[in-house]
Backbone as CSV, one residue per row, in Angstrom:
resi,resn,N_x,N_y,N_z,CA_x,CA_y,CA_z,C_x,C_y,C_z
1,MET,0.546,-1.318,0.200,0.240,0.151,0.214,1.110,1.430,-0.094
2,ARG,0.438,2.485,-0.811,1.091,3.753,-1.292,-0.177,4.697,-0.885
3,VAL,0.777,5.641,0.148,-0.292,6.935,0.431,0.095,7.740,-0.294
4,VAL,-0.768,8.762,-1.633,-0.922,10.190,-1.963,-0.781,11.375,-1.084
5,PHE,-0.564,12.106,-0.464,-1.352,13.232,-0.074,-1.009,14.850,-1.086
6,VAL,-2.592,15.304,-1.007,-2.466,16.478,-2.041,-3.013,17.056,-1.095
7,HIS,-1.676,18.773,-1.315,-2.094,19.273,0.207,-3.249,20.146,-0.516
8,GLY,-4.098,21.619,0.557,-5.461,22.267,0.334,-4.563,23.102,-0.335
9,ALA,-4.959,23.814,-0.747,-5.019,25.563,-1.147,-4.154,26.574,-0.107
10,CYS,-2.803,27.332,-0.741,-2.123,28.453,0.081,-0.912,28.369,0.379
11,VAL,-0.592,27.207,0.590,0.293,26.476,1.116,1.852,25.905,0.383
12,ARG,2.657,25.580,0.472,3.669,24.958,0.237,3.977,23.412,1.054
13,ASP,5.480,22.911,0.134,6.166,22.312,1.744,5.008,20.480,1.289
14,GLY,4.138,19.838,0.821,3.315,19.458,1.036,3.551,18.073,2.626
15,ALA,5.537,17.918,2.176,5.649,17.129,3.537,5.285,17.513,4.446
16,TRP,5.687,18.694,4.619,5.954,19.255,6.024,3.752,19.485,6.323
17,TRP,2.688,19.875,6.116,2.024,19.519,6.727,1.124,17.376,6.895
18,TRP,2.280,17.104,6.307,1.418,15.827,6.062,2.093,15.466,7.326
19,HIS,3.651,15.808,7.765,5.009,14.514,8.412,4.100,14.003,9.649
20,ARG,3.345,14.776,10.184,2.938,13.849,11.256,1.880,12.222,10.977
21,THR,1.923,12.290,10.217,0.382,10.957,9.758,1.465,10.522,8.895
22,ALA,2.667,10.931,8.603,3.543,10.077,7.121,4.742,9.158,8.601
23,GLU,5.328,10.237,8.949,6.127,9.101,9.821,4.732,8.080,10.566
24,LEU,3.621,8.073,10.983,3.039,7.497,12.028,2.784,5.611,11.193
25,LEU,2.468,6.321,9.567,2.276,5.146,8.581,4.063,4.474,8.157
26,GLN,4.661,5.228,7.561,5.932,4.790,8.511,6.703,3.524,9.098
27,GLU,5.829,3.854,10.140,5.899,2.449,11.771,5.502,1.138,11.079
28,ARG,4.762,2.015,10.238,3.573,0.169,10.509,4.469,0.028,8.602
29,GLY,4.673,0.590,8.259,5.809,-0.395,6.631,4.850,0.710,5.461
30,VAL,4.221,1.291,5.736,3.182,2.739,4.391,4.381,4.069,4.312
31,ALA,4.460,3.118,2.852,5.125,4.502,2.108,4.327,5.686,1.453
32,SER,4.677,7.457,2.063,3.677,8.138,1.165,5.031,9.258,0.723
33,VAL,3.880,9.572,0.019,4.739,10.696,-0.858,3.557,12.547,-0.748
34,ALA,4.162,13.631,-1.401,3.080,14.436,-1.230,4.034,15.533,-2.104
35,PRO,3.235,15.376,-3.520,3.496,16.297,-4.189,3.287,17.354,-4.242
36,GLY,4.402,18.403,-5.036,4.270,19.570,-4.878,3.174,20.393,-5.781
37,LEU,2.193,21.637,-5.687,1.534,21.831,-6.770,1.684,23.098,-7.847
38,PRO,2.187,23.755,-8.565,2.589,24.395,-9.979,2.097,25.758,-9.221
39,SER,0.594,25.628,-8.805,0.107,26.434,-8.640,0.575,27.447,-7.523
40,CYS,0.509,26.879,-6.683,1.477,27.018,-4.966,3.006,27.769,-5.783
41,GLY,3.495,27.763,-6.438,4.915,28.487,-6.635,6.198,26.856,-6.809
42,GLU,5.125,25.503,-6.567,6.184,24.884,-6.107,6.561,24.095,-6.652
43,ALA,6.926,24.709,-8.693,7.851,24.272,-9.553,8.693,26.160,-9.682
44,GLY,8.925,26.471,-8.656,9.604,27.247,-8.555,9.423,28.909,-10.009
45,LEU,7.701,28.554,-10.584,7.053,29.730,-11.065,6.394,30.480,-10.362
46,PRO,6.777,31.660,-10.877,5.233,32.520,-10.287,4.277,32.008,-9.962
47,GLY,3.155,33.140,-9.307,1.583,33.066,-9.252,1.072,33.334,-10.130
48,GLY,-0.063,33.755,-10.112,-1.133,34.588,-11.218,-1.248,34.571,-12.512
49,PHE,-2.516,35.711,-12.981,-2.934,34.921,-13.406,-2.796,33.974,-15.363
50,SER,-1.124,34.060,-15.555,0.100,33.565,-16.620,1.509,32.661,-16.538
51,GLY,0.786,32.205,-14.667,1.315,31.096,-13.842,0.405,29.690,-14.104
52,PRO,1.372,28.924,-13.033,1.110,28.267,-13.437,-1.026,27.406,-12.449
53,GLY,-1.531,26.745,-12.971,-3.004,26.746,-12.837,-3.785,25.247,-12.086
54,LEU,-4.784,24.836,-12.520,-5.308,23.819,-11.688,-4.068,22.618,-12.643
55,ALA,-4.536,22.943,-13.981,-4.384,21.973,-15.292,-2.957,21.250,-14.694
56,GLU,-1.828,22.582,-13.792,-0.437,22.116,-13.800,-0.434,21.449,-12.725
57,ASP,-1.381,21.124,-11.635,-1.965,21.126,-10.555,-2.158,19.212,-10.614
58,VAL,-3.005,19.625,-10.946,-2.993,17.647,-11.859,-1.913,16.952,-12.636
59,ALA,-1.130,17.481,-13.239,-0.077,16.392,-14.519,1.235,16.535,-13.531
60,ALA,0.953,17.926,-12.134,2.114,16.445,-10.691,1.219,16.048,-10.328
61,VAL,0.033,15.978,-9.791,-0.378,14.648,-9.143,-0.408,13.596,-9.899
62,ARG,-0.829,14.089,-11.122,-0.983,12.251,-11.798,0.076,11.658,-12.036
63,GLN,1.999,12.663,-12.409,2.408,11.759,-12.937,2.904,10.723,-12.014
64,VAL,2.791,11.443,-10.278,3.131,10.226,-8.924,2.583,9.599,-8.762
65,LEU,1.006,9.527,-9.283,0.785,8.501,-9.966,0.758,6.829,-10.829
66,ARG,1.041,8.000,-11.615,1.922,6.116,-12.367,2.812,5.805,-12.143
67,THR,3.511,6.391,-11.303,4.922,5.652,-11.017,4.707,4.841,-10.017
68,GLY,4.967,3.567,-10.936,4.843,2.267,-9.935,3.455,2.119,-10.126
69,ASP,2.888,0.120,-9.800,1.420,-0.498,-9.887,1.317,-0.853,-7.873
70,GLU,2.168,0.366,-7.142,0.977,-0.235,-6.061,0.038,-0.253,-5.387
71,PRO,-0.866,-0.301,-4.934,-2.240,0.079,-4.460,-1.926,0.881,-3.969
72,THR,-2.159,2.585,-4.332,-2.403,3.370,-3.496,-4.239,3.981,-3.302
73,VAL,-3.888,5.057,-1.869,-4.829,5.927,-1.093,-4.327,6.469,-1.489
74,VAL,-5.192,7.537,-2.411,-5.036,9.177,-2.319,-5.763,9.937,-1.886
75,VAL,-5.174,10.416,-1.080,-5.653,11.245,0.310,-5.513,13.121,0.509
76,ALA,-7.045,13.522,0.278,-6.807,15.155,-0.729,-7.143,15.568,-0.219
77,HIS,-6.742,17.487,0.416,-7.160,17.588,1.558,-7.735,19.226,0.867
78,SER,-8.607,19.338,1.131,-8.823,21.258,1.373,-9.763,21.302,-0.512
79,TYR,-8.539,22.102,-0.587,-9.005,22.353,-2.540,-8.047,20.622,-3.144
80,GLY,-7.405,20.332,-2.598,-6.784,18.642,-3.090,-7.831,17.966,-3.188
81,GLY,-8.905,17.835,-2.983,-10.190,17.089,-3.591,-10.008,17.529,-4.900
82,ILE,-10.349,19.116,-5.655,-10.142,19.115,-6.780,-8.966,18.946,-7.930
83,VAL,-7.740,18.800,-7.588,-6.607,17.728,-7.636,-6.680,16.635,-8.565
84,THR,-7.182,16.383,-7.232,-7.620,14.912,-7.286,-8.565,14.110,-7.974
85,ALA,-9.786,14.587,-8.078,-10.791,14.459,-8.693,-10.949,14.117,-10.503
86,GLU,-9.239,14.985,-11.033,-9.161,14.803,-12.086,-8.100,13.416,-12.281
87,ALA,-6.961,14.032,-11.457,-5.437,12.971,-11.354,-5.728,12.233,-11.075
88,ALA,-6.693,11.761,-9.779,-6.845,9.826,-10.088,-7.591,9.150,-11.438
89,ALA,-8.190,10.046,-11.904,-9.174,9.307,-13.422,-8.456,8.626,-13.678
90,GLY,-8.993,6.868,-14.089,-8.646,6.032,-14.704,-6.778,5.838,-14.127
91,ILE,-6.409,5.471,-13.488,-5.113,5.978,-12.491,-5.575,4.198,-12.025
92,GLY,-5.742,2.741,-12.505,-5.879,1.644,-11.850,-5.489,0.800,-10.348
93,SER,-4.383,1.651,-10.002,-3.732,1.741,-8.694,-3.922,1.902,-7.679
94,VAL,-5.274,3.562,-7.881,-5.809,4.132,-7.122,-6.601,3.540,-6.332
95,ARG,-6.596,2.666,-5.529,-7.959,2.159,-5.282,-9.251,2.606,-3.932
96,HIS,-8.397,4.215,-3.165,-9.856,4.652,-2.076,-8.741,6.036,-2.599
97,LEU,-10.170,6.824,-2.307,-10.020,8.719,-2.192,-9.996,8.605,-0.623
98,LEU,-9.651,9.463,0.126,-9.751,10.260,1.703,-10.048,11.385,0.919
99,LEU,-11.271,11.844,1.354,-11.044,13.309,1.368,-11.340,14.117,2.538
100,ILE,-10.400,14.795,3.013,-10.586,15.493,4.245,-10.520,16.591,4.135
101,SER,-12.148,17.136,4.706,-12.610,18.675,4.855,-12.457,19.133,3.286
102,SER,-13.302,18.548,2.051,-12.570,18.520,0.969,-14.207,19.026,0.498
103,TYR,-13.578,18.433,-1.565,-14.804,18.612,-2.022,-14.893,17.621,-3.329
104,LEU,-15.827,17.730,-3.781,-15.771,16.105,-4.444,-16.881,16.407,-5.837
105,PRO,-15.953,17.162,-6.799,-16.238,17.864,-8.333,-17.120,16.910,-9.040
106,GLU,-18.817,18.155,-10.036,-19.072,16.406,-10.828,-18.353,17.151,-11.277
107,VAL,-18.181,16.588,-13.167,-17.112,16.951,-14.235,-17.734,17.991,-14.620
108,GLY,-16.880,19.159,-14.476,-17.434,21.091,-15.396,-17.677,22.197,-13.619
109,GLN,-16.918,21.302,-12.755,-17.519,22.116,-11.307,-16.128,22.189,-11.290
110,SER,-16.186,23.817,-10.637,-14.790,24.812,-9.868,-14.743,24.567,-9.094
111,LEU,-13.360,25.230,-7.756,-13.760,25.477,-6.286,-14.992,26.412,-6.751
112,SER,-14.723,27.194,-7.273,-16.059,28.765,-6.828,-17.440,27.999,-6.835
113,ASP,-18.002,26.848,-7.197,-18.886,25.974,-7.380,-19.075,25.715,-5.949
114,PHE,-18.478,25.816,-4.849,-19.112,25.799,-3.403,-18.783,26.357,-3.145
115,GLY,-18.655,27.467,-2.987,-19.136,28.610,-2.296,-18.123,29.705,-1.956
116,ASP,-17.833,30.282,-0.442,-17.470,30.988,-0.776,-16.172,30.652,0.398
117,GLY,-16.328,29.175,0.965,-16.196,28.710,2.050,-16.857,28.907,3.468
118,ASP,-16.920,30.276,3.835,-17.036,30.306,5.063,-17.571,29.989,5.752
119,GLY,-19.165,30.109,4.401,-20.506,29.538,4.964,-21.916,30.769,5.422
120,ASP,-20.842,31.753,5.120,-21.998,33.138,5.586,-22.431,33.734,4.014
121,GLY,-22.404,32.631,2.830,-23.636,32.854,2.071,-23.352,34.268,1.698
122,ASP,-21.924,35.513,1.622,-22.796,36.633,1.088,-21.167,36.548,0.025
123,GLY,-21.156,35.756,-0.545,-19.938,35.583,-2.293,-18.771,35.864,-2.825
124,GLY,-18.836,36.734,-1.404,-17.314,37.459,-1.459,-15.828,36.165,-0.979
125,PRO,-14.730,37.203,-0.877,-13.748,35.714,-0.243,-14.249,35.737,0.689
126,ALA,-14.119,34.375,1.790,-13.745,34.530,2.984,-12.746,35.517,3.374
127,PRO,-12.785,35.468,4.896,-12.555,36.740,5.027,-11.166,36.408,5.944
128,PHE,-10.749,35.247,6.195,-8.939,34.278,6.301,-8.270,34.864,4.895
129,LEU,-8.659,35.148,3.445,-8.154,35.057,2.720,-8.026,37.149,2.370
130,ASP,-6.624,36.716,2.040,-6.538,38.134,0.968,-6.468,37.851,-0.424
131,VAL,-6.860,38.714,-1.150,-6.487,38.480,-2.323,-6.674,39.306,-3.391
132,ASP,-5.079,39.010,-4.068,-4.528,40.744,-4.574,-5.207,39.960,-6.111
133,ILE,-5.970,41.137,-6.991,-6.592,40.626,-8.367,-5.486,41.189,-9.583
134,GLU,-5.292,42.674,-9.077,-4.354,43.171,-9.515,-3.092,41.833,-9.570
135,ALA,-2.253,40.966,-8.802,-1.167,39.683,-9.042,-1.871,38.691,-9.406
136,GLY,-3.242,38.859,-9.168,-3.587,37.244,-9.858,-3.836,36.888,-8.696
137,THR,-3.094,36.211,-7.394,-3.087,35.619,-6.206,-3.773,35.702,-5.772
138,PHE,-3.608,34.659,-4.279,-4.811,35.241,-3.229,-3.689,33.665,-1.968
139,GLY,-3.979,34.508,-0.778,-3.611,34.000,0.242,-4.024,33.618,1.717
140,VAL,-3.745,32.681,2.219,-4.151,33.106,3.735,-3.964,34.177,4.595
141,ARG,-4.297,35.014,5.873,-4.433,36.055,5.918,-3.327,35.278,7.713
142,PRO,-1.582,36.096,7.765,-1.323,35.170,8.392,-1.362,35.484,10.214
143,GLU,-2.267,36.552,10.156,-2.669,36.599,11.323,-4.168,36.009,11.585
144,LEU,-4.410,35.342,11.108,-5.585,34.414,10.754,-5.420,32.901,10.539
145,LEU,-3.904,32.456,10.663,-4.479,31.311,10.700,-4.218,30.082,11.295
146,VAL,-3.788,31.139,12.623,-4.217,29.896,13.505,-5.252,29.489,14.258
147,ASP,-5.835,30.882,14.313,-7.449,30.961,14.746,-8.188,30.227,13.787
148,THR,-7.744,30.330,13.201,-8.967,29.825,11.642,-9.039,28.012,11.589
149,PHE,-7.266,27.919,10.879,-6.698,26.871,10.753,-6.517,25.474,11.784
150,LEU,-5.736,26.105,13.188,-4.843,25.339,13.154,-4.936,25.424,15.380
151,GLN,-6.038,25.822,15.251,-6.273,26.382,17.032,-6.519,24.597,17.303
152,ASP,-6.820,23.539,17.355,-6.399,22.726,17.981,-4.908,21.484,18.245
153,CYS,-3.556,23.172,16.991,-2.629,21.998,17.129,-1.614,22.469,18.509
154,ASP,-0.883,22.429,18.771,0.231,21.451,19.840,0.702,23.005,19.199
155,PRO,1.825,24.522,19.997,2.059,25.434,19.862,3.496,25.601,18.711
156,GLU,4.353,24.215,18.997,4.926,23.511,17.603,4.395,24.233,16.442
157,VAL,3.730,23.285,16.194,3.280,23.244,14.545,2.400,24.293,14.710
158,GLN,2.221,24.910,15.439,1.383,26.393,15.394,2.996,27.989,14.995
159,ALA,3.694,27.321,15.286,4.645,28.314,15.207,5.602,28.851,14.015
160,GLN,5.378,26.874,13.813,5.964,26.928,12.186,4.864,26.596,10.869
161,ALA,3.523,27.487,11.510,3.165,26.646,9.902,2.963,27.961,8.875
162,ALA,3.665,29.214,9.786,3.765,29.982,8.934,4.747,30.140,7.776
163,ASP,5.746,29.673,8.171,5.883,29.521,7.340,6.397,27.860,6.407
164,HIS,5.440,27.993,5.611,5.096,27.086,4.313,3.546,27.556,4.483
165,LEU,2.876,28.839,4.246,1.597,29.548,3.504,2.574,29.342,2.251
166,ALA,1.854,30.000,1.582,1.914,29.938,0.391,1.301,30.924,-0.655
167,ARG,1.034,32.222,-1.886,0.621,32.476,-2.060,0.380,31.887,-3.827
168,GLN,-1.358,31.940,-3.942,-1.890,30.874,-5.268,-1.942,31.673,-6.182
169,SER,-2.374,31.222,-7.166,-2.979,31.591,-8.116,-4.138,30.991,-8.239
170,VAL,-4.588,32.906,-8.427,-6.660,33.107,-8.436,-7.504,32.357,-9.216
171,GLN,-6.586,31.803,-10.438,-7.509,31.360,-11.228,-7.800,29.962,-11.064
172,VAL,-7.093,29.317,-9.761,-8.053,27.959,-9.883,-8.662,27.877,-9.121
173,THR,-10.001,28.975,-9.004,-10.888,28.482,-7.583,-11.517,29.225,-9.124
174,GLY,-11.540,29.581,-10.716,-12.461,28.953,-11.477,-12.831,27.898,-12.907
175,GLN,-11.385,27.608,-12.315,-10.952,26.266,-13.522,-11.783,24.760,-13.161
176,PRO,-12.590,24.305,-14.512,-13.399,23.557,-14.061,-12.596,21.980,-14.209
177,VAL,-12.732,20.929,-13.742,-12.094,19.934,-13.681,-12.501,19.090,-14.400
178,GLY,-11.765,18.142,-15.321,-12.233,17.945,-16.737,-12.473,16.067,-16.783
179,ALA,-13.048,15.353,-14.985,-12.590,14.407,-14.766,-13.261,13.756,-13.428
180,ALA,-13.962,12.945,-13.213,-14.461,12.708,-11.145,-14.372,11.641,-11.073
181,ALA,-12.632,11.917,-10.638,-12.489,9.822,-10.089,-13.396,9.686,-9.387
182,TRP,-13.875,9.906,-8.422,-14.726,9.463,-7.404,-16.008,8.548,-7.989
183,GLN,-16.420,9.069,-9.121,-17.517,8.635,-9.360,-17.183,6.926,-9.680
184,GLN,-15.583,6.477,-9.886,-15.476,5.040,-10.151,-14.975,4.557,-8.467
185,VAL,-13.939,5.634,-8.063,-13.086,4.856,-6.981,-13.177,4.717,-5.675
186,PRO,-13.579,3.831,-4.992,-14.577,3.829,-3.721,-13.378,5.031,-3.198
187,SER,-14.848,5.843,-2.025,-14.225,7.525,-1.366,-14.979,7.150,-0.203
188,THR,-14.332,8.527,0.622,-14.640,8.180,2.152,-14.064,10.175,2.424
189,TYR,-15.039,10.383,3.112,-15.073,11.560,3.025,-15.104,11.647,4.663
190,LEU,-14.065,12.801,5.576,-13.670,13.079,6.589,-13.678,14.520,7.015
191,VAL,-15.423,14.493,8.540,-15.782,16.186,8.374,-15.134,16.203,8.875
192,CYS,-14.519,17.089,9.572,-14.084,17.861,10.984,-14.656,19.332,11.592
193,ALA,-15.151,18.256,12.247,-15.949,19.372,13.723,-15.804,20.344,13.977
194,GLN,-14.130,20.679,13.995,-14.415,21.920,14.352,-13.494,23.045,13.594
195,ASP,-13.973,22.431,12.842,-13.067,22.808,11.582,-13.467,24.577,11.513
196,ARG,-12.846,25.373,11.513,-13.462,26.796,11.362,-13.054,27.258,10.348
197,GLY,-12.698,27.104,8.917,-12.367,27.038,7.689,-13.054,27.399,7.198
198,THR,-13.406,25.300,7.113,-14.684,24.960,6.017,-16.053,24.263,7.305
199,PRO,-16.889,25.325,7.235,-17.816,24.759,8.601,-18.143,22.967,8.799
200,ALA,-18.380,22.125,9.339,-18.957,21.225,9.486,-20.405,20.898,8.591
201,PRO,-21.331,21.785,8.754,-22.037,21.860,7.967,-22.372,21.485,6.739
202,LEU,-21.215,22.377,6.184,-20.504,22.202,4.521,-20.193,21.013,4.251
203,GLN,-19.346,20.923,5.163,-18.203,19.626,4.910,-19.294,17.982,4.693
204,ARG,-20.516,18.253,5.481,-21.737,18.161,5.149,-22.325,16.940,3.965
205,GLU,-22.838,18.820,3.834,-23.103,18.872,2.530,-22.300,18.049,1.037
206,PHE,-21.335,18.676,1.270,-20.100,18.090,0.375,-19.897,16.149,0.774
207,ALA,-20.049,16.284,1.575,-19.672,14.512,2.053,-21.222,13.692,1.821
208,ARG,-21.964,14.333,0.792,-23.142,13.623,0.240,-22.775,12.354,-0.795
209,ARG,-21.565,13.034,-1.240,-21.476,12.449,-2.284,-20.373,10.667,-2.470
210,ALA,-19.719,11.125,-1.674,-18.831,10.369,-0.804,-19.100,8.782,-0.918
211,GLY,-19.005,7.356,-0.683,-19.621,6.090,-0.762,-19.349,6.198,0.930
212,SER,-18.725,6.664,1.986,-19.052,6.294,3.141,-18.220,7.618,3.558
213,VAL,-18.580,8.085,5.361,-18.505,9.439,5.251,-18.491,9.074,7.234
214,VAL,-17.115,9.474,7.658,-16.746,9.660,8.891,-16.165,10.653,9.909
215,GLU,-16.382,11.017,11.052,-16.430,12.547,11.728,-15.014,12.155,12.040
216,VAL,-14.982,13.437,12.703,-13.521,13.618,14.424,-13.436,14.495,14.747
217,ASP,-13.088,14.960,15.596,-13.202,16.339,16.737,-12.123,17.313,16.076
218,ALA,-12.086,17.329,14.924,-11.337,17.692,15.028,-10.829,19.425,14.336
219,GLY,-10.189,20.233,14.297,-9.898,21.038,12.981,-9.595,21.075,11.063
220,HIS,-9.267,22.194,10.751,-9.147,21.259,9.363,-8.484,20.934,9.368
221,HIS,-7.274,21.088,9.691,-5.713,19.626,9.571,-6.135,18.659,10.821
222,PRO,-6.741,17.774,11.038,-6.791,17.151,11.343,-5.144,15.529,11.424
223,PHE,-4.403,16.217,10.400,-3.221,14.904,10.472,-2.478,15.271,10.698
224,LEU,-2.277,16.999,11.271,-1.266,17.790,12.417,-1.784,17.786,13.684
225,SER,-3.036,17.735,13.533,-4.015,17.619,15.116,-3.691,15.926,15.878
226,ARG,-4.313,15.112,15.058,-4.879,13.946,15.397,-4.504,13.114,14.175
227,PRO,-2.937,12.748,14.564,-2.519,12.184,13.650,-2.946,10.616,13.788
228,THR,-2.645,9.834,14.771,-2.932,8.807,14.995,-4.504,8.354,14.454
229,VAL,-5.861,9.118,14.267,-6.856,8.922,14.004,-7.248,8.796,12.654
230,ILE,-6.004,9.894,11.427,-5.520,9.535,10.731,-5.517,8.444,9.896
231,ARG,-4.521,7.461,10.000,-3.126,6.777,10.159,-4.181,5.394,10.677
232,ASP,-4.640,5.677,11.457,-5.787,4.583,11.707,-7.200,4.117,10.631
233,LEU,-7.376,5.170,10.219,-8.781,5.050,9.027,-7.980,4.604,8.192
234,LEU,-6.663,5.013,7.777,-5.649,5.099,6.595,-5.932,3.361,6.291
235,LEU,-4.896,3.053,7.711,-4.983,1.996,7.789,-6.458,0.742,7.486
236,GLY,-7.709,1.026,8.163,-8.702,0.397,7.747,-8.856,0.275,6.295
237,LEU,-8.087,0.986,5.557,-8.965,1.105,4.202,-8.184,0.062,3.230
């Protein structure tokens, strides 16, 4: 078994975001990898309207998934579900999708089709996001990072997280997916009940498309705050 982690929006250094769960999996002999997303600057190209977008993110993840034929579970967090919907389509080694506070888009849907993310229904950017229209990028406001996304993590993680934020190409929010892997591959949705970024009621609505649903009493990043829960869930799959 192999695990491929696909991180969410506005962050970089995926291996850091997943490291607590990855280390626990490694102790059980399960290898994992966290591909970089070009739209977050992880391919060395700047973000913006002329920079990498969803297509490049899909290609980066798909390249990793095509490496080897070992049975694979793809774990997608937040925006990572948009990428995974297309990237995992038609890959025979992919046996299960685990969506964490994420999305299962139909073909033709984009991130923007799932609302503004904070559940207030005003249609504008969530208050924890900073959007630079002229530059064509968006990112998490550092001063709101911990209270919104990491309130249940230990101080060490909270202190380090800001160093792994990224400005991302805003174009990814409106670019539609060309496939929906979750329609062919078994899927599990993990609802994070204490998530302040994507409220639990929204997650439960998104989760209706998944094959099964599990809830954990955690914030937006349970793989950092409750890594044993994620490890056990993955081993169970």
